């Protein structure tokens, strides 16, 4: 499948949405942290997923995953 647009590409948007929906599964792999909020921003040039966490000491943390698709090389 050729990608018609890259900013954002349909694949980038679908991957961001998939990560958002995987919150319960991600939580299983972060035993010392609780995901208190997850936000999916798909209208930006490169979609991102923001995870707001609280660790076992009660300290807040923010992790940002930016999704960038490299142009097809055909």
XYZ file of C-alpha atoms in Angstrom:
74
model
C 0.000 0.000 0.000
C 1.440 3.362 -0.993
C 1.109 6.138 1.546
C -0.630 9.199 0.033
C 0.123 11.602 2.926
C 2.621 11.653 5.779
C 1.631 14.544 8.010
C 0.061 12.622 9.631
C -0.077 9.378 7.709
C -3.049 7.029 8.197
C -0.659 4.421 9.630
C 0.711 6.886 12.198
C -2.825 7.741 13.310
C -3.868 4.075 13.569
C -0.750 3.225 15.593
C -1.392 6.120 18.003
C -4.995 4.956 18.442
C -3.804 1.381 19.005
C -1.396 2.488 21.753
C -4.223 4.440 23.378
C -6.438 1.345 23.386
C -3.629 -0.776 24.862
C -3.684 1.105 28.188
C -4.770 -1.969 30.215
C -2.069 -4.115 28.625
C 0.618 -1.457 29.097
C -0.369 -1.128 32.758
C 0.435 -4.829 33.299
C 4.035 -4.163 32.243
C 4.518 -1.141 34.524
C 4.004 -2.694 37.975
C 5.649 0.171 39.909
C 3.642 2.861 38.109
C -0.031 3.559 37.603
C -1.230 5.055 34.339
C -3.576 7.807 35.499
C -4.232 9.309 32.072
C -3.376 8.605 28.467
C -4.004 11.074 25.667
C -3.757 10.536 21.963
C -2.992 13.555 19.775
C -3.480 12.558 16.145
C -4.080 15.945 14.528
C -0.427 16.981 14.783
C 2.144 16.460 12.027
C 3.572 13.488 13.915
C 0.948 11.951 16.213
C 1.860 11.442 19.818
C 0.633 9.550 22.824
C 1.060 11.125 26.279
C 1.062 8.867 29.311
C 0.669 10.424 32.748
C 1.902 8.070 35.454
C 2.298 8.023 39.211
C 5.065 5.886 40.693
C 4.977 3.901 43.919
C 6.290 6.957 45.832
C 3.392 9.071 44.555
C 5.582 11.097 42.180
C 3.992 12.075 38.844
C 5.731 11.344 35.533
C 4.916 12.040 31.903
C 6.064 9.891 28.991
C 5.534 11.062 25.415
C 5.679 8.695 22.457
C 5.940 10.505 19.119
C 5.147 8.442 16.035
C 7.052 9.173 12.837
C 6.646 7.163 9.660
C 9.622 7.251 7.323
C 8.653 7.870 3.676
C 8.298 4.731 1.585
C 11.425 3.715 -0.327
C 10.226 2.240 -3.596
